[in-house]
Amino acid sequence: MVTPLQHLRLFGLATTTMVLLFAMHSRVGNAFMPLARINASHRLRKNLGGFGRVTLSNLESVVQEASSSSSASTPPNTYPFAPIEAKWQKYWSDNATFKTPVRSASKPKKYILDMFPYPSGSGLHVGHPEGYTASDVMARYYRQTGHDVLHPMGWDSFGLPAEQYAMQTGTHPEVTTFKNIDTFKRQLKSLGFSYDWDKEIATTDPEYVRWTQWIFIQLFNKGLAAQSSVSVNWCPALGTVLANEEVINGLSERGDHPVKRLPLRQWVLEITKYADRLEEGLEGLDWPAGTMTSQKQWIGKSSGCDIAFETPGDLPKITVFTTRCDTLMGVTYVSLAPEHPLVADLTTADRKEEVDAYVSETSSRSDMDRTSNKEKTGVFTGSYCVHPLTGESVPIWVADYVLGSYGSGAVMAVPAHDERDFEFAEKFNLDVKAVVQPANDKEAELPFTGTGVNVNSGEFDGLKTGKAKKAVMRKLEELDMGGEKIQYKLRDWLFSRQRYWGEPIPIYFPVIFDDEAAATDPKTCKHTIDYDTPIAVEESELPLELPPMEDFHPGDDPAGCLARAADWRYFQKGGKWFARETNTMPQWAGSCWYYLRYTDTKNNEQAWSEKADKDWLPVDLYVGGAEHAVLHLLYARFWHQVLYDLGHTTHKEPFQKLVHQGMILGADNEKMSKSRGNVVNPDDVVLETGADSLRLYEMFMGPLEAVKPWQTEQVSGVVRFQRKLYQVCQGVVAEDRESGEDEETTKILHKTMKKVTADIESMSFNTAISALMVLTNHLASLKTPASKDTMEKLALMVSPFAPHLGEECWSMMGHDESLAYAPWVEWDDALTVDNEVTMGVQVNGKVRGEITIGKDVEDESVAVELAMAQEKVARYTEAGKVVKVIFRPGKILNFIVK
């Protein structure tokens, strides 16, 4: 079925033009036509007939005619959202309303930031604007409360999806990316977000790439960027290394391609050197508790002990890390990760075939797959190591639940006191020796993983767990077989990607020719690349840009497709040949520091200036999805802390307050996706009921952090609210009274101003909108329309949520300029307190009515007179003799009748 939007696209008009056309044609006959009724292009032409023939050349005059007449001729109970929204979006653009101010020492600042989007080809769905709307509410509110506000937007525009699309269609990723950015930008502008578009950046911009590469060089010079041969998940079909989370049962999550586990030369950023700082830096931040916990768990700091087990012959000792060295006397076997470097040397000849087959089979499985698998697998190496305290022989096994990426890649197995070890021992009939029992002497079911008292532990018997740990540690230190150790789950950051669409790593290496005398060109002469001598590109030569390539397919070479760009890869300098690094940076790189560049986007000499750092940092409010609770935030904090150490920022942490918006699900309570067919396009909502309705509905659905299902039919509630508020405004214009309200209206207004302000401050937007609805309903019920003063206050309060409606009402009150910087509302606390209370009236303990009385009235006779005026109360009191009256001012009135 062809949609109305598609019919307009048949005319070849831009979407902004479509919005304006809908604004005009839907007003035909002074009535709004539901979008769903416009279902054929010939009908569209007919409905536009009242404006004459509409073309691109005369569109502007038609829009002006529609906009100028919208307020005056709009009938009751309608609200001409489309021309109003187009009018104010044009005004904001023409007047640069939201341009970031030059910082004033006399004003406080607020840096309000969204996690910037990856511009996919499918554009936004209605779940995306939720966080953007929340941050925009705050940005608009802070401008009106006298703050200098920085509220930017940009694009995380490198990444694998664009590259894969390029390979499928033959379209260069740059073309696809810019097209997607245009779509996203148009959609965001249509929703009236108050971004300073002069601050717009994209991580693919050469000038942005320049400074991303500059930061990498700072890391390199500080010794935090290094090469390493790392066992990785290599996917030949995708031509890149995959994270453990991207591998399922030996296949890539994207495309189900085979994945190999192999050692590969990689760039790693040594984030582990900042593990303590990253954990300590969380203190004092205003972040969700769950995110703080996730960060700490990912860092995984634990205090424990290294223990050495001697191996046969001259082989190195096996070192294990444990947090429970008190259980050392219960070790019955040692397990090595399949990738442990000693596996091959420790495997006996008779076990070689079985061990090799097992190692080969597990090499294709990711760490996550191995640790989540309930079925324990393993194989005996045929060798034994020596227990460091007893001298007993301990069998050495290879097991896939042990990971080479954590600790030393080896564990001392204590089946009686570890669940995984117990399951493994049961499967392979290995010994189980209990060495800790509960302190209450009750026999514990194995495995017992709690603390208690040591048993069967020789000289350590009778020691409680804490003292046993210290005693065992001292003994190991005396024997030079171990000692205290701090261990982290955090691993160094694998920074290399074997693909095209990413920032080139600004490193090159010397080329060594097999025959130096005959060497002329490495593209034609045999040579090797000296990867042990990395050289940073000169800062003056940045940015190092990607070479133009038509074929982005990775091929089988783990060096990536850039290795095929020989004219770019090889170059001469000072008469010598060099080869560029052919790996590119991961998509994470650009998003690690974009908040810094936003403060100084036009600076050609520095990534950001000292003044910009002082003026705007840290980010005061950072809004984004909880899916970034760990990696993005951890990586960005790591870069920031390094930059702080280098003196490039004076702030230890980048993001002071963090808020995660909840996911908006489809109407079927499932995550929105094309495959499920439950995606709602915001363009359709904007065309049907307007941008403000989308903003209001998303903020009204429930608490910002909650997961909520989208229900299109519920949008009508906020549409009615908009229309009623606009109708109230029209009535105020007709009445033309500057000020003066009755007492009830005055008190409701002041209560609303206080509540809406408090709710915005706490980002409780749904309850703020509820309060605005209550006030609007009250004003609509008045026989005499409200004053301009009251309407102005209502316009100011609604403007952060529905900015176009707020601006239009403000304009109707006679203001020539935008309300964007108009002072926020103020209230009188005395008028927010109720002077009257409603209290029940009882007869013989049963409620027979209620009265409204001044809360400070203590005169019983006044309360009795009010009660007796009620027919129902009088009927019950007259049925007998009132022998007693119980009166508690403001609380209870009870007649005792005999």
PDB file of C-alpha atoms in Angstrom, residues 467-581:
ATOM      1  CA  LYS A 467      43.617 -15.808  59.337  1.00  0.00           C
ATOM      2  CA  ALA A 468      44.165 -18.926  57.200  1.00  0.00           C
ATOM      3  CA  LYS A 469      44.624 -16.754  54.090  1.00  0.00           C
ATOM      4  CA  LYS A 470      47.288 -14.660  55.809  1.00  0.00           C
ATOM      5  CA  ALA A 471      49.070 -17.721  57.209  1.00  0.00           C
ATOM      6  CA  VAL A 472      49.177 -19.541  53.855  1.00  0.00           C
ATOM      7  CA  MET A 473      50.364 -16.374  52.110  1.00  0.00           C
ATOM      8  CA  ARG A 474      53.227 -15.918  54.614  1.00  0.00           C
ATOM      9  CA  LYS A 475      54.246 -19.548  54.153  1.00  0.00           C
ATOM     10  CA  LEU A 476      54.337 -19.208  50.362  1.00  0.00           C
ATOM     11  CA  GLU A 477      56.414 -16.031  50.614  1.00  0.00           C
ATOM     12  CA  GLU A 478      58.892 -17.816  52.928  1.00  0.00           C
ATOM     13  CA  LEU A 479      59.249 -20.629  50.375  1.00  0.00           C
ATOM     14  CA  ASP A 480      59.413 -18.154  47.455  1.00  0.00           C
ATOM     15  CA  MET A 481      56.437 -19.960  45.909  1.00  0.00           C
ATOM     16  CA  GLY A 482      53.974 -17.050  45.766  1.00  0.00           C
ATOM     17  CA  GLY A 483      52.621 -14.053  47.576  1.00  0.00           C
ATOM     18  CA  GLU A 484      50.011 -11.327  47.712  1.00  0.00           C
ATOM     19  CA  LYS A 485      48.645 -10.068  44.359  1.00  0.00           C
ATOM     20  CA  ILE A 486      45.999  -7.647  43.085  1.00  0.00           C
ATOM     21  CA  GLN A 487      44.212  -9.031  40.036  1.00  0.00           C
ATOM     22  CA  TYR A 488      41.742  -7.458  37.592  1.00  0.00           C
ATOM     23  CA  LYS A 489      39.186  -8.911  35.219  1.00  0.00           C
ATOM     24  CA  LEU A 490      39.792  -5.903  32.991  1.00  0.00           C
ATOM     25  CA  ARG A 491      41.829  -6.782  29.905  1.00  0.00           C
ATOM     26  CA  ASP A 492      43.890  -4.454  27.743  1.00  0.00           C
ATOM     27  CA  TRP A 493      41.844  -2.951  24.912  1.00  0.00           C
ATOM     28  CA  LEU A 494      42.350  -4.643  21.527  1.00  0.00           C
ATOM     29  CA  PHE A 495      42.520  -1.592  19.282  1.00  0.00           C
ATOM     30  CA  SER A 496      43.151  -2.996  15.812  1.00  0.00           C
ATOM     31  CA  ARG A 497      40.494  -3.628  13.172  1.00  0.00           C
ATOM     32  CA  GLN A 498      41.312  -5.370   9.917  1.00  0.00           C
ATOM     33  CA  ARG A 499      38.926  -3.334   7.794  1.00  0.00           C
ATOM     34  CA  TYR A 500      38.678  -0.207   5.673  1.00  0.00           C
ATOM     35  CA  TRP A 501      36.114   2.171   7.148  1.00  0.00           C
ATOM     36  CA  GLY A 502      37.960   3.403  10.212  1.00  0.00           C
ATOM     37  CA  GLU A 503      40.672   5.852  11.193  1.00  0.00           C
ATOM     38  CA  PRO A 504      44.112   4.751   9.889  1.00  0.00           C
ATOM     39  CA  ILE A 505      46.472   4.125  12.797  1.00  0.00           C
ATOM     40  CA  PRO A 506      49.215   6.803  12.405  1.00  0.00           C
ATOM     41  CA  ILE A 507      52.168   4.419  12.643  1.00  0.00           C
ATOM     42  CA  TYR A 508      54.668   3.215  10.066  1.00  0.00           C
ATOM     43  CA  PHE A 509      57.551   0.705  10.052  1.00  0.00           C
ATOM     44  CA  PRO A 510      60.936   0.380   8.313  1.00  0.00           C
ATOM     45  CA  VAL A 511      61.099  -1.868   5.261  1.00  0.00           C
ATOM     46  CA  ILE A 512      64.033  -4.315   5.100  1.00  0.00           C
ATOM     47  CA  PHE A 513      64.938  -5.677   1.672  1.00  0.00           C
ATOM     48  CA  ASP A 514      66.259  -9.187   1.160  1.00  0.00           C
ATOM     49  CA  ASP A 515      68.855  -7.734  -1.209  1.00  0.00           C
ATOM     50  CA  GLU A 516      69.554  -4.136  -0.212  1.00  0.00           C
ATOM     51  CA  ALA A 517      71.843  -3.591  -3.202  1.00  0.00           C
ATOM     52  CA  ALA A 518      69.119  -4.479  -5.729  1.00  0.00           C
ATOM     53  CA  ALA A 519      66.270  -2.873  -3.803  1.00  0.00           C
ATOM     54  CA  THR A 520      64.264  -0.268  -5.705  1.00  0.00           C
ATOM     55  CA  ASP A 521      60.626  -0.615  -4.680  1.00  0.00           C
ATOM     56  CA  PRO A 522      58.994  -2.878  -2.049  1.00  0.00           C
ATOM     57  CA  LYS A 523      56.069  -3.435  -4.409  1.00  0.00           C
ATOM     58  CA  THR A 524      58.406  -5.317  -6.714  1.00  0.00           C
ATOM     59  CA  CYS A 525      61.289  -6.441  -4.492  1.00  0.00           C
ATOM     60  CA  LYS A 526      61.280  -9.079  -1.781  1.00  0.00           C
ATOM     61  CA  HIS A 527      61.267  -7.529   1.668  1.00  0.00           C
ATOM     62  CA  THR A 528      60.126  -7.789   5.252  1.00  0.00           C
ATOM     63  CA  ILE A 529      58.500  -5.168   7.450  1.00  0.00           C
ATOM     64  CA  ASP A 530      60.229  -4.425  10.747  1.00  0.00           C
ATOM     65  CA  TYR A 531      57.168  -4.425  13.004  1.00  0.00           C
ATOM     66  CA  ASP A 532      59.433  -4.231  16.057  1.00  0.00           C
ATOM     67  CA  THR A 533      60.292  -0.621  15.185  1.00  0.00           C
ATOM     68  CA  PRO A 534      57.033   1.354  15.089  1.00  0.00           C
ATOM     69  CA  ILE A 535      57.332   5.056  14.253  1.00  0.00           C
ATOM     70  CA  ALA A 536      54.614   7.648  14.891  1.00  0.00           C
ATOM     71  CA  VAL A 537      53.532   9.877  12.012  1.00  0.00           C
ATOM     72  CA  GLU A 538      54.631  13.475  12.499  1.00  0.00           C
ATOM     73  CA  GLU A 539      51.804  15.577  13.943  1.00  0.00           C
ATOM     74  CA  SER A 540      52.318  18.071  11.120  1.00  0.00           C
ATOM     75  CA  GLU A 541      51.468  15.290   8.632  1.00  0.00           C
ATOM     76  CA  LEU A 542      48.076  14.533  10.203  1.00  0.00           C
ATOM     77  CA  PRO A 543      45.448  13.613   9.246  1.00  0.00           C
ATOM     78  CA  LEU A 544      46.578  10.405   7.637  1.00  0.00           C
ATOM     79  CA  GLU A 545      43.575   9.751   5.398  1.00  0.00           C
ATOM     80  CA  LEU A 546      42.273   6.523   3.918  1.00  0.00           C
ATOM     81  CA  PRO A 547      43.320   5.757   0.345  1.00  0.00           C
ATOM     82  CA  PRO A 548      40.559   5.657  -2.296  1.00  0.00           C
ATOM     83  CA  MET A 549      39.617   2.008  -2.878  1.00  0.00           C
ATOM     84  CA  GLU A 550      36.929   0.348  -4.949  1.00  0.00           C
ATOM     85  CA  ASP A 551      37.235  -3.119  -3.418  1.00  0.00           C
ATOM     86  CA  PHE A 552      36.739  -3.169   0.336  1.00  0.00           C
ATOM     87  CA  HIS A 553      36.482  -6.940   0.666  1.00  0.00           C
ATOM     88  CA  PRO A 554      38.878  -8.126   3.360  1.00  0.00           C
ATOM     89  CA  GLY A 555      40.116 -11.316   1.738  1.00  0.00           C
ATOM     90  CA  ASP A 556      42.050 -13.927   3.686  1.00  0.00           C
ATOM     91  CA  ASP A 557      44.874 -11.622   4.739  1.00  0.00           C
ATOM     92  CA  PRO A 558      44.562 -10.678   8.426  1.00  0.00           C
ATOM     93  CA  ALA A 559      46.495  -7.511   7.575  1.00  0.00           C
ATOM     94  CA  GLY A 560      43.222  -6.199   6.122  1.00  0.00           C
ATOM     95  CA  CYS A 561      42.252  -4.722   2.777  1.00  0.00           C
ATOM     96  CA  LEU A 562      44.530  -1.681   3.221  1.00  0.00           C
ATOM     97  CA  ALA A 563      47.463  -4.030   2.704  1.00  0.00           C
ATOM     98  CA  ARG A 564      46.374  -4.154  -0.948  1.00  0.00           C
ATOM     99  CA  ALA A 565      46.617  -0.372  -1.319  1.00  0.00           C
ATOM    100  CA  ALA A 566      50.323  -0.673  -2.077  1.00  0.00           C
ATOM    101  CA  ASP A 567      50.811   2.897  -3.347  1.00  0.00           C
ATOM    102  CA  TRP A 568      49.406   4.188  -0.062  1.00  0.00           C
ATOM    103  CA  ARG A 569      51.056   1.596   2.168  1.00  0.00           C
ATOM    104  CA  TYR A 570      54.635   2.044   0.947  1.00  0.00           C
ATOM    105  CA  PHE A 571      56.395   5.402   0.846  1.00  0.00           C
ATOM    106  CA  GLN A 572      59.881   6.883   0.929  1.00  0.00           C
ATOM    107  CA  LYS A 573      61.237   9.278   3.502  1.00  0.00           C
ATOM    108  CA  GLY A 574      64.834  10.481   3.678  1.00  0.00           C
ATOM    109  CA  GLY A 575      65.751   8.043   0.950  1.00  0.00           C
ATOM    110  CA  LYS A 576      64.441   5.042   2.903  1.00  0.00           C
ATOM    111  CA  TRP A 577      61.347   2.922   2.397  1.00  0.00           C
ATOM    112  CA  PHE A 578      58.648   2.514   4.995  1.00  0.00           C
ATOM    113  CA  ALA A 579      55.313   0.709   5.295  1.00  0.00           C
ATOM    114  CA  ARG A 580      52.211   2.134   6.937  1.00  0.00           C
ATOM    115  CA  GLU A 581      50.162   0.255   9.506  1.00  0.00           C
TER     116      GLU A 581
END
